[in-house]
């Protein structure tokens, strides 16, 4: 099927490459010329496992192209809208300017019978507004939210847990849903559930899913606070809770909390939209979820300060990790970098390392020191903080080897990802989050 993907960021670039890999004929459109050139050369503009291979395969097969011109999307049967919806400046609400600009630019190219499938995460009610805007072109609007995780984006796009399509319950809506069934036939034949809803429910599924995940993470981090006050161990607690199949262990990873380009801004936008709808109190707990999350960053900084007996100025601190999570070079709202920046703000000599995110981190925070090699970051450190649970730190860093490099054997495990006993046995003072 001929399709366009409008917006080639984390979501759109992966979606375009994945759709080409399913055999579709895809044109990716972006206003950023440099990004279009990079993608056209078969280079992923950000770190995402498997994306480069998928891009190259699509380009070589002639099924994937990129362009800055919306005109090139004119013969597409489906237009996927995948532009960003960042947090608005000085507000919690989503900034919809890119959605509106993309729809306006697409309007002259929409043909009767074509489908505009929204993938961007939007406040409930946006799809109906977009449908209103395109009425008169003969095109149909559906909403088809994306649930991909960075680092697993290719996997999540090709084999998602579920496909949700929201559409109006009328002949045009049903035709559009059938077209989307054709788009995703390879996935549904492999067993992926295909759920059809109205427009508002499809938009809400995405917001609610992210709100639930954020709440689950903050729940265990709230338990970490209680564990700290009572001498319990939150990781053992999470293991025990997780065996209850109604609860499950996933997203009970305690530590410095969630960040990234989605969860933080999505829960704020969700709460802001609920306020607009006069139902702010229904999701008032999301403010608390946000507050618990941010408190964990304070806690990690405090652990380092306490471990150094309050003597932070001029002390060398190795910060292992900058990305908001492993398998990503994304530093948007990264708890890891936030901890590094705060320690620097207290006067510490902070040295940051990360396997993928150093360039992005150095551009955003030139005041920090950076080392490509982990061992160089560890050298002469008075304390070490692990803030992103890359395998390079979690599995591959030997406490004995690290002990030979540092000045002070103090390790703060901001992700509860290290084997505490192994580090203590090697002579380190180990501090976890919500652990004795
Ligand atoms: C998230 C959603 O998972 C995805 O469905 C949605 O489409 C976009 O937002 P992503 O931002 O890629 O995906 O990251 P995710 O893997 O969910 O992790 C988010 C943050 O939560 C990270 O900072 C991670 O370190 C943190 N996290 C995750 C925890 O602190 N504990 C956990 O147990 C899990």
Short mmCIF file of C-alpha atoms and ligand atoms in Angstrom, two decimals:
data_model
loop_
_atom_site.label_atom_id
_atom_site.label_comp_id
_atom_site.label_asym_id
_atom_site.label_seq_id
_atom_site.Cartn_x
_atom_site.Cartn_y
_atom_site.Cartn_z
CA UNK A 1 0.00 0.00 0.00
CA UNK A 2 1.17 3.52 -0.72
CA UNK A 3 1.49 5.53 2.44
CA UNK A 4 3.10 8.65 3.84
CA UNK A 5 4.50 9.18 7.31
CA UNK A 6 4.49 12.85 8.28
CA UNK A 7 7.12 13.70 10.87
CA UNK A 8 10.28 11.57 10.99
CA UNK A 9 11.31 11.79 14.63
CA UNK A 10 11.63 8.81 17.00
CA UNK A 11 8.12 7.72 16.14
CA UNK A 12 7.84 8.54 12.43
CA UNK A 13 11.28 7.39 11.24
CA UNK A 14 10.78 4.00 12.86
CA UNK A 15 7.19 3.72 11.62
CA UNK A 16 8.23 4.55 8.04
CA UNK A 17 11.06 2.00 8.03
CA UNK A 18 8.89 -0.65 9.70
CA UNK A 19 6.02 -0.16 7.23
CA UNK A 20 8.47 -0.53 4.32
CA UNK A 21 9.76 -3.74 5.89
CA UNK A 22 6.18 -5.07 5.86
CA UNK A 23 6.14 -4.54 2.07
CA UNK A 24 4.43 -1.15 1.85
CA UNK A 25 5.54 1.71 -0.40
CA UNK A 26 6.41 4.51 2.03
CA UNK A 27 7.34 8.17 1.76
CA UNK A 28 8.54 9.84 4.96
CA UNK A 29 8.01 13.60 5.10
CA UNK A 30 9.81 15.98 7.44
CA UNK A 31 10.35 19.75 7.39
CA UNK A 32 13.96 19.26 8.60
CA UNK A 33 16.10 19.00 5.43
CA UNK A 34 19.14 17.64 7.27
CA UNK A 35 17.06 14.87 8.83
CA UNK A 36 15.61 13.94 5.43
CA UNK A 37 19.12 13.79 3.93
CA UNK A 38 20.38 11.63 6.79
CA UNK A 39 17.49 9.21 6.53
CA UNK A 40 17.79 9.12 2.71
CA UNK A 41 21.43 8.08 3.15
CA UNK A 42 20.28 5.13 5.28
CA UNK A 43 21.59 6.59 8.52
CA UNK A 44 19.47 6.61 11.68
CA UNK A 45 19.48 10.18 13.09
CA UNK A 46 19.35 8.81 16.65
CA UNK A 47 20.41 5.65 18.44
CA UNK A 48 17.82 2.93 17.96
CA UNK A 49 18.76 -0.75 17.63
CA UNK A 50 17.91 -2.30 14.20
CA UNK A 51 16.77 0.99 12.68
CA UNK A 52 19.78 1.44 10.38
CA UNK A 53 19.37 -2.08 8.96
CA UNK A 54 15.67 -1.53 8.38
CA UNK A 55 16.25 1.86 6.72
CA UNK A 56 18.89 0.46 4.38
CA UNK A 57 16.77 -2.54 3.42
CA UNK A 58 13.79 -0.28 2.63
CA UNK A 59 15.85 2.20 0.63
CA UNK A 60 17.61 -0.55 -1.34
CA UNK A 61 14.31 -2.29 -2.11
CA UNK A 62 12.95 1.04 -3.42
CA UNK A 63 10.05 0.90 -0.99
CA UNK A 64 11.20 3.76 1.24
CA UNK A 65 11.89 7.41 0.39
CA UNK A 66 12.13 10.63 2.36
CA UNK A 67 11.24 14.15 1.29
CA UNK A 68 10.66 17.65 2.63
CA UNK A 69 7.81 18.22 0.18
CA UNK A 70 4.27 17.36 1.23
CA UNK A 71 3.41 17.18 -2.50
CA UNK A 72 5.28 13.85 -2.61
CA UNK A 73 2.66 12.37 -0.30
CA UNK A 74 -0.23 13.13 -2.66
CA UNK A 75 -0.80 9.60 -4.00
CA UNK A 76 -0.76 7.90 -0.56
CA UNK A 77 -3.83 5.92 0.49
CA UNK A 78 -2.95 6.45 4.16
CA UNK A 79 -1.15 9.41 5.71
CA UNK A 80 0.27 8.62 9.15
CA UNK A 81 0.64 11.72 11.29
CA UNK A 82 3.68 11.22 13.55
CA UNK A 83 4.79 14.72 14.53
CA UNK A 84 5.85 15.60 18.08
CA UNK A 85 3.53 16.95 20.76
CA UNK A 86 5.96 18.42 23.31
CA UNK A 87 5.02 20.10 26.56
CA UNK A 88 3.89 23.68 25.88
CA UNK A 89 6.26 26.41 27.07
CA UNK A 90 5.35 27.49 30.63
CA UNK A 91 2.36 25.12 30.82
CA UNK A 92 1.56 21.47 31.46
CA UNK A 93 -0.61 21.08 28.34
CA UNK A 94 0.61 19.55 25.08
CA UNK A 95 1.81 21.95 22.40
CA UNK A 96 -0.19 21.02 19.29
CA UNK A 97 1.41 23.48 16.90
CA UNK A 98 3.18 20.73 14.92
CA UNK A 99 -0.01 18.71 14.58
CA UNK A 100 -1.89 21.76 13.32
CA UNK A 101 0.90 22.78 10.93
CA UNK A 102 1.17 19.26 9.48
CA UNK A 103 -2.59 18.98 8.96
CA UNK A 104 -2.69 22.40 7.28
CA UNK A 105 0.20 21.47 4.98
CA UNK A 106 -1.44 18.17 4.12
CA UNK A 107 -4.91 19.59 3.40
CA UNK A 108 -4.36 20.41 -0.31
CA UNK A 109 -3.05 16.86 -0.91
CA UNK A 110 -5.85 14.88 0.72
CA UNK A 111 -7.98 13.02 -1.82
CA UNK A 112 -11.50 11.62 -1.37
CA UNK A 113 -11.22 8.13 0.14
CA UNK A 114 -7.74 8.66 1.57
CA UNK A 115 -7.16 8.20 5.30
CA UNK A 116 -5.38 10.45 7.77
CA UNK A 117 -4.25 8.17 10.62
CA UNK A 118 -3.04 10.07 13.68
CA UNK A 119 -0.24 8.37 15.63
CA UNK A 120 0.97 11.32 17.71
CA UNK A 121 0.05 11.35 21.40
CA UNK A 122 -2.62 14.03 21.68
CA UNK A 123 -5.10 15.32 24.27
CA UNK A 124 -8.50 13.68 23.90
CA UNK A 125 -10.64 15.71 21.51
CA UNK A 126 -7.83 16.52 19.08
CA UNK A 127 -8.86 13.85 16.55
CA UNK A 128 -12.39 15.25 16.35
CA UNK A 129 -10.93 18.71 15.77
CA UNK A 130 -8.64 17.39 13.03
CA UNK A 131 -11.61 15.57 11.45
CA UNK A 132 -13.50 18.86 11.39
CA UNK A 133 -10.53 20.57 9.77
CA UNK A 134 -10.23 18.03 6.93
CA UNK A 135 -13.98 17.69 6.32
CA UNK A 136 -14.62 18.83 2.80
CA UNK A 137 -11.60 16.98 1.38
CA UNK A 138 -13.40 13.61 1.36
CA UNK A 139 -10.60 12.11 3.48
CA UNK A 140 -11.33 10.23 6.72
CA UNK A 141 -9.56 10.72 10.06
CA UNK A 142 -8.77 7.75 12.31
CA UNK A 143 -6.57 7.64 15.43
CA UNK A 144 -4.03 4.85 15.71
CA UNK A 145 -1.88 5.51 18.79
CA UNK A 146 1.67 4.22 19.01
CA UNK A 147 2.95 2.48 22.13
CA UNK A 148 6.58 1.95 21.15
CA UNK A 149 9.37 2.15 23.72
CA UNK A 150 12.64 3.78 22.72
CA UNK A 151 15.34 1.16 22.45
CA UNK A 152 12.70 -1.39 21.40
CA UNK A 153 11.01 0.77 18.80
CA UNK A 154 11.51 -1.55 15.81
CA UNK A 155 10.36 -4.59 17.75
CA UNK A 156 7.35 -2.73 19.21
CA UNK A 157 6.31 -1.37 15.80
CA UNK A 158 6.50 -4.68 13.92
CA UNK A 159 5.17 -6.88 16.74
CA UNK A 160 3.11 -4.59 18.98
CA UNK A 161 1.11 -5.85 21.99
CA UNK A 162 -2.04 -4.49 20.37
CA UNK A 163 -3.19 -2.27 17.53
CA UNK A 164 -5.84 0.31 18.42
CA UNK A 165 -7.78 2.16 15.73
CA UNK A 166 -10.35 4.79 16.65
CA UNK A 167 -12.83 5.83 13.97
CA UNK A 168 -16.32 7.19 13.51
CA UNK A 169 -18.98 4.49 13.36
CA UNK A 170 -20.16 5.38 9.84
CA UNK A 171 -19.46 3.95 6.34
CA UNK A 172 -16.39 6.14 5.78
CA UNK A 173 -15.05 5.29 9.26
CA UNK A 174 -15.56 1.57 8.68
CA UNK A 175 -13.82 1.76 5.27
CA UNK A 176 -10.89 3.54 6.91
CA UNK A 177 -10.66 0.86 9.61
CA UNK A 178 -10.61 -1.84 6.90
CA UNK A 179 -7.75 -0.01 5.18
CA UNK A 180 -5.80 -0.01 8.46
CA UNK A 181 -6.52 -3.73 8.83
CA UNK A 182 -4.80 -4.19 5.45
CA UNK A 183 -1.84 -2.07 6.58
CA UNK A 184 -1.28 -4.21 9.67
CA UNK A 185 -2.28 -7.60 8.21
CA UNK A 186 1.18 -9.12 8.80
CA UNK A 187 0.97 -8.26 12.51
CA UNK A 188 -2.63 -9.36 13.03
CA UNK A 189 -2.00 -12.65 11.21
CA UNK A 190 0.87 -13.21 13.66
CA UNK A 191 -1.67 -12.84 16.50
CA UNK A 192 -1.61 -9.15 17.43
CA UNK A 193 -5.07 -8.08 18.70
CA UNK A 194 -6.73 -5.35 16.57
CA UNK A 195 -9.11 -3.21 18.64
CA UNK A 196 -11.59 -0.83 17.03
CA UNK A 197 -12.87 2.10 19.13
CA UNK A 198 -14.30 5.58 18.68
CA UNK A 199 -11.85 8.47 18.18
CA UNK A 200 -11.89 9.69 21.80
CA UNK A 201 -11.24 6.24 23.27
CA UNK A 202 -8.27 5.66 20.96
CA UNK A 203 -6.73 8.95 22.06
CA UNK A 204 -7.40 8.11 25.71
CA UNK A 205 -5.87 4.62 25.49
CA UNK A 206 -2.47 6.15 24.90
CA UNK A 207 -2.75 8.75 27.66
CA UNK A 208 -4.15 6.20 30.09
CA UNK A 209 -1.44 3.62 29.28
CA UNK A 210 1.34 6.12 29.97
CA UNK A 211 -0.42 7.38 33.11
CA UNK A 212 -0.69 3.81 34.39
CA UNK A 213 2.98 3.02 33.71
CA UNK A 214 4.14 6.24 35.36
CA UNK A 215 1.90 5.53 38.35
CA UNK A 216 3.31 2.02 38.69
CA UNK A 217 6.87 3.35 38.72
CA UNK A 218 6.01 6.08 41.22
CA UNK A 219 4.14 3.58 43.37
CA UNK A 220 7.27 1.49 43.87
CA UNK A 221 9.33 4.64 44.38
CA UNK A 222 6.86 5.76 47.05
CA UNK A 223 7.40 2.35 48.68
CA UNK A 224 11.14 3.06 48.47
CA UNK A 225 10.57 6.14 50.64
CA UNK A 226 8.72 4.00 53.18
CA UNK A 227 11.46 1.37 53.01
CA UNK A 228 14.07 4.04 53.71
CA UNK A 229 12.16 5.15 56.79
CA UNK A 230 11.56 1.62 58.09
CA UNK A 231 14.73 -0.28 57.24
CA UNK A 232 13.08 -2.45 54.57
CA UNK A 233 14.42 -3.24 51.08
CA UNK A 234 12.28 -2.05 48.17
CA UNK A 235 13.83 -4.44 45.63
CA UNK A 236 12.85 -7.47 47.72
CA UNK A 237 9.44 -5.90 48.20
CA UNK A 238 9.06 -5.44 44.41
CA UNK A 239 10.07 -9.06 43.78
CA UNK A 240 7.48 -10.29 46.26
CA UNK A 241 4.75 -8.00 44.89
CA UNK A 242 5.64 -8.94 41.33
CA UNK A 243 4.90 -12.63 41.88
CA UNK A 244 1.25 -11.66 42.26
CA UNK A 245 0.17 -12.10 38.63
CA UNK A 246 -2.42 -9.35 39.14
CA UNK A 247 0.45 -6.92 39.84
CA UNK A 248 3.43 -8.24 37.83
CA UNK A 249 7.10 -7.26 38.27
CA UNK A 250 7.48 -5.06 35.17
CA UNK A 251 7.62 -1.30 35.81
CA UNK A 252 8.31 -1.94 39.49
CA UNK A 253 11.94 -0.97 38.93
CA UNK A 254 12.76 1.47 41.76
CA UNK A 255 15.48 4.10 41.51
CA UNK A 256 15.75 7.68 40.28
CA UNK A 257 12.46 7.38 38.41
CA UNK A 258 11.12 7.95 34.94
CA UNK A 259 12.13 10.51 32.36
CA UNK A 260 12.33 10.74 28.59
CA UNK A 261 10.30 12.43 25.90
CA UNK A 262 7.02 10.72 26.78
CA UNK A 263 6.00 9.73 30.31
CA UNK A 264 6.73 13.05 32.11
CA UNK A 265 5.13 15.33 29.54
CA UNK A 266 2.29 12.93 28.76
CA UNK A 267 1.08 12.66 32.37
CA UNK A 268 1.21 16.46 32.69
CA UNK A 269 -0.73 16.93 29.45
CA UNK A 270 -3.23 14.27 30.53
CA UNK A 271 -3.86 16.06 33.84
CA UNK A 272 -4.11 19.43 32.07
CA UNK A 273 -6.69 18.07 29.62
CA UNK A 274 -8.67 16.53 32.49
CA UNK A 275 -8.78 19.99 34.11
CA UNK A 276 -10.12 21.47 30.86
CA UNK A 277 -12.81 18.80 30.85
CA UNK A 278 -13.76 19.72 34.42
CA UNK A 279 -12.48 16.38 35.75
CA UNK A 280 -9.11 17.44 37.14
CA UNK A 281 -9.79 15.76 40.48
CA UNK A 282 -10.20 12.36 38.75
CA UNK A 283 -6.50 12.35 37.90
CA UNK A 284 -5.26 14.58 40.72
CA UNK A 285 -3.06 11.64 41.76
CA UNK A 286 -0.94 12.23 38.64
CA UNK A 287 0.42 15.40 40.26
CA UNK A 288 1.57 13.21 43.14
CA UNK A 289 3.02 10.66 40.70
CA UNK A 290 5.07 13.48 39.18
CA UNK A 291 6.13 14.79 42.60
CA UNK A 292 7.20 11.33 43.88
CA UNK A 293 9.19 10.88 40.68
CA UNK A 294 11.07 14.16 41.05
CA UNK A 295 11.77 13.50 44.76
CA UNK A 296 13.83 10.43 43.82
CA UNK A 297 16.33 12.63 42.01
CA UNK A 298 16.70 14.71 45.21
CA UNK A 299 17.21 11.51 47.16
CA UNK A 300 20.01 10.29 44.88
CA UNK A 301 21.81 13.63 45.19
CA UNK A 302 21.35 13.56 48.98
CA UNK A 303 22.79 10.03 49.18
CA UNK A 304 25.95 11.21 47.42
CA UNK A 305 26.22 14.30 49.64
CA UNK A 306 25.75 12.23 52.80
CA UNK A 307 28.21 9.57 51.60
CA UNK A 308 30.81 12.34 51.20
CA UNK A 309 29.99 13.67 54.70
CA UNK A 310 28.61 16.85 53.16
CA UNK A 311 31.98 17.72 51.59
CA UNK A 312 31.01 17.98 47.92
CA UNK A 313 32.78 21.09 46.67
CA UNK A 314 35.66 20.13 44.39
CA UNK A 315 35.12 16.41 44.96
CA UNK A 316 35.30 14.25 41.88
CA UNK A 317 32.10 12.31 41.16
CA UNK A 318 31.83 9.79 38.34
CA UNK A 319 28.31 9.73 36.93
CA UNK A 320 27.68 6.54 34.95
CA UNK A 321 24.87 7.23 32.49
CA UNK A 322 23.32 10.25 30.82
CA UNK A 323 20.49 8.75 28.72
CA UNK A 324 17.05 8.55 30.34
CA UNK A 325 17.29 4.78 29.98
CA UNK A 326 19.57 2.17 28.36
CA UNK A 327 19.54 1.45 24.61
CA UNK A 328 18.82 5.10 23.91
CA UNK A 329 20.78 8.30 23.30
CA UNK A 330 17.78 10.36 24.37
CA UNK A 331 18.46 12.86 27.16
CA UNK A 332 15.07 14.57 27.17
CA UNK A 333 14.05 15.00 30.83
CA UNK A 334 16.73 12.48 31.77
CA UNK A 335 16.83 11.80 35.53
CA UNK A 336 20.46 10.70 35.03
CA UNK A 337 21.61 14.04 33.66
CA UNK A 338 19.51 15.91 36.17
CA UNK A 339 21.40 14.21 39.00
CA UNK A 340 24.71 15.07 37.31
CA UNK A 341 23.71 18.71 36.82
CA UNK A 342 22.56 19.06 40.45
CA UNK A 343 25.81 17.61 41.78
CA UNK A 344 27.72 20.05 39.59
CA UNK A 345 25.50 22.82 40.96
CA UNK A 346 26.66 21.85 44.48
CA UNK A 347 30.24 22.43 43.38
CA UNK A 348 31.32 18.86 42.63
CA UNK A 349 33.74 18.04 39.82
CA UNK A 350 31.34 15.84 37.84
CA UNK A 351 32.58 13.47 35.14
CA UNK A 352 29.86 11.87 33.03
CA UNK A 353 30.11 8.83 30.77
CA UNK A 354 27.50 7.03 28.67
CA UNK A 355 27.79 4.52 25.81
CA UNK A 356 25.41 6.42 23.49
CA UNK A 357 24.25 9.79 24.82
CA UNK A 358 27.50 11.73 25.40
CA UNK A 359 27.20 14.00 22.33
CA UNK A 360 23.63 14.96 23.19
CA UNK A 361 24.55 15.48 26.83
CA UNK A 362 27.61 17.61 26.02
CA UNK A 363 25.55 19.83 23.72
CA UNK A 364 22.86 20.37 26.36
CA UNK A 365 25.18 20.68 29.38
CA UNK A 366 28.64 21.91 28.36
CA UNK A 367 29.44 22.72 32.01
CA UNK A 368 29.90 19.01 32.82
CA UNK A 369 33.03 16.98 32.08
CA UNK A 370 32.66 13.99 29.79
CA UNK A 371 34.68 10.82 29.17
CA UNK A 372 33.99 8.30 26.43
CA UNK A 373 35.65 5.46 28.36
CA UNK A 374 34.00 4.30 31.55
CA UNK A 375 37.35 3.66 33.22
CA UNK A 376 38.48 7.21 32.49
CA UNK A 377 35.35 8.52 34.19
CA UNK A 378 36.05 6.30 37.21
CA UNK A 379 39.68 7.35 37.51
CA UNK A 380 40.36 9.26 40.76
CA UNK A 381 36.66 9.55 41.60
CA UNK A 382 35.73 10.20 45.23
CA UNK A 383 32.30 8.66 44.62
CA UNK A 384 30.54 6.84 41.78
CA UNK A 385 26.83 7.18 40.88
CA UNK A 386 25.10 4.76 38.50
CA UNK A 387 22.14 6.56 36.97
CA UNK A 388 21.39 4.62 33.75
CA UNK A 389 21.35 0.83 33.94
CA UNK A 390 23.41 0.10 30.82
CA UNK A 391 24.88 -3.43 30.67
CA UNK A 392 28.30 -1.72 30.60
CA UNK A 393 27.74 -0.82 34.28
CA UNK A 394 25.22 -3.41 35.44
CA UNK A 395 26.91 -6.54 34.12
CA UNK A 396 30.32 -5.65 32.73
CA UNK A 397 31.81 -3.45 35.45
CA UNK A 398 33.88 -5.39 37.94
CA UNK A 399 33.88 -3.97 41.49
CA UNK A 400 37.49 -5.12 41.95
CA UNK A 401 38.69 -3.40 38.76
CA UNK A 402 36.70 -0.23 39.52
CA UNK A 403 38.19 -0.17 43.04
CA UNK A 404 41.68 0.11 41.56
CA UNK A 405 40.72 3.23 39.59
CA UNK A 406 38.88 5.34 42.15
CA UNK A 407 40.06 7.37 45.13
CA UNK A 408 36.97 6.66 47.26
CA UNK A 409 35.10 3.36 47.24
CA UNK A 410 31.64 4.88 47.47
CA UNK A 411 28.97 3.73 45.03
CA UNK A 412 25.41 5.06 44.81
CA UNK A 413 23.21 2.75 42.75
CA UNK A 414 20.53 5.08 41.40
CA UNK A 415 18.89 2.27 39.48
CA UNK A 416 19.16 -0.58 42.00
CA UNK A 417 20.82 -2.52 39.21
CA UNK A 418 24.08 -3.66 40.83
CA UNK A 419 24.83 -6.74 42.93
CA UNK A 420 25.14 -4.96 46.29
CA UNK A 421 26.86 -7.93 48.00
CA UNK A 422 29.53 -8.17 45.28
CA UNK A 423 30.34 -4.47 45.62
CA UNK A 424 30.47 -4.62 49.42
CA UNK A 425 32.69 -7.71 49.23
CA UNK A 426 35.11 -5.73 47.06
CA UNK A 427 35.43 -3.11 49.79
CA UNK A 428 32.91 -0.56 48.55
CA UNK A 429 30.33 1.31 50.61
CA UNK A 430 27.19 0.61 48.60
CA UNK A 431 24.06 2.81 48.72
CA UNK A 432 20.90 1.75 46.90
CA UNK A 433 17.59 3.58 46.55
CA UNK A 434 15.10 2.37 49.16
CA UNK A 435 17.54 -0.25 50.43
CA UNK A 436 19.42 -0.57 53.67
C1 LIG B 1 7.16 5.00 27.22
C2 LIG B 1 6.09 3.91 27.13
O1 LIG B 1 6.63 2.69 27.68
C3 LIG B 1 5.67 3.68 25.69
O2 LIG B 1 4.62 2.73 25.63
C4 LIG B 1 5.20 5.01 25.12
O3 LIG B 1 4.87 4.84 23.75
C5 LIG B 1 6.27 6.07 25.27
O4 LIG B 1 6.66 6.20 26.63
P1 LIG B 1 9.77 5.14 26.74
O5 LIG B 1 9.70 6.59 27.06
O6 LIG B 1 10.57 4.70 25.56
O7 LIG B 1 8.30 4.53 26.53
O8 LIG B 1 10.40 4.44 28.02
P2 LIG B 1 10.08 3.30 29.07
O9 LIG B 1 10.85 2.09 28.74
O10 LIG B 1 8.61 3.13 29.31
O11 LIG B 1 10.74 3.97 30.35
C6 LIG B 1 10.35 5.28 30.77
C7 LIG B 1 11.15 5.72 31.96
O12 LIG B 1 10.75 4.98 33.10
C8 LIG B 1 12.66 5.54 31.85
O13 LIG B 1 13.30 6.69 32.38
C9 LIG B 1 12.94 4.32 32.69
O14 LIG B 1 14.24 4.33 33.22
C10 LIG B 1 11.89 4.47 33.77
N1 LIG B 1 11.50 3.20 34.40
C11 LIG B 1 10.94 2.20 33.65
C12 LIG B 1 11.70 3.03 35.77
O15 LIG B 1 12.19 3.92 36.46
N2 LIG B 1 11.32 1.84 36.33
C13 LIG B 1 10.77 0.83 35.62
O16 LIG B 1 10.46 -0.21 36.22
C14 LIG B 1 10.57 1.02 34.24
#
